[in-house]
Amino acid sequence: MNQIERKYLDYLAKQRQCSPLTVCNYQRDLDGFFSFIFAHNETIEGVNHETMRSYLEGEMKRGVSKRSCQRKLAAIRGFYRYCVDHSLLKNNPLVGFHNPKSEKRLPDVLTDEQIEVLFSANDRREDELAIRDSAILELMFSSGMRASEIVALKKNDIDYSSRMIRVNGKGKKMRLAPFSKRASEKMKRYYEELRPKLMKRYKKGPILIAFFLSKNGNPLSVRDLEFILRNIENKTGVYFGIHPHEFRHSFATSLLDGGADLRLIQELLGHESLDTTQIYTHVSKKQMKKQYDDFFPRQDNNK
């Protein structure tokens, strides 16, 4: 790792307060880029548009998707922007360089029927952690919160009277996230009946403020949340390949199908740009086409 890169990664961790995983991803992308330019006898200062085109073409020939190339390019852009802003370099060689267009991927969503099957099966569980898992499922689906926001949730963030949660989202952007009556009931039951038991198992320090805890009383990580969802499938026997972000997608799509305004959904999800929210209109159209094909009587049977 060169000295400038080290300063940039330190800036991401300490000033931007990026997660260790994000910093690690940036380092991996930058290391790959620097290996390329140094192998071609170029310097960080000598990079130009032709260098970038050559690098990205090489990545795509290796089978790297356009979407991943966009992520790599974002890391490199951030690095050069930092260098210019902090007077480490005079010019940003990426000014005017355009991102490769990525193929649009529609997010996976759970149907209303799948949600009902999964939640009902989970409600039939009798093991100790069933109460916590029900609260997590109901909250994720009814609020659209990110996995990182779920695990960072604290009791003081929750207002049961208005059914609103104060969420500290991406980029430290604060928003309010509503949640359903069913989620409220499950969360209260978990907090009163199970959480005190889990807290007693925590042996590592002061009293915890995290709302959701592991079976050992530890605060949850995003990986823990992913493991909990896989475990829910194993315990219920309902396998939809669920992932935290899938509930967020399902939340947005359900609202859109129900007639909610796109800008409201943008606000609820905490998206900075409406373009990010726009992808759910494609999902909704896909659902509309499927239902049309399923229910319209005069279909061509000779396909």
XYZ file of C-alpha atoms in Angstrom, residues 16 58 80 97-98 149 174 193 200 203 227 272 280 293:
14
model
C -16.072 9.796 6.851
C -9.114 -5.359 -19.107
C -8.443 11.258 -6.773
C -14.446 10.470 -17.716
C -17.791 8.669 -18.090
C -30.056 0.300 10.489
C -31.528 11.260 9.685
C -40.172 -11.026 27.612
C -28.084 -11.362 31.480
C -20.461 -10.667 29.983
C -27.422 -15.709 9.731
C -30.759 10.689 -1.866
C -39.098 -0.147 -8.217
C -50.452 -13.197 -18.269
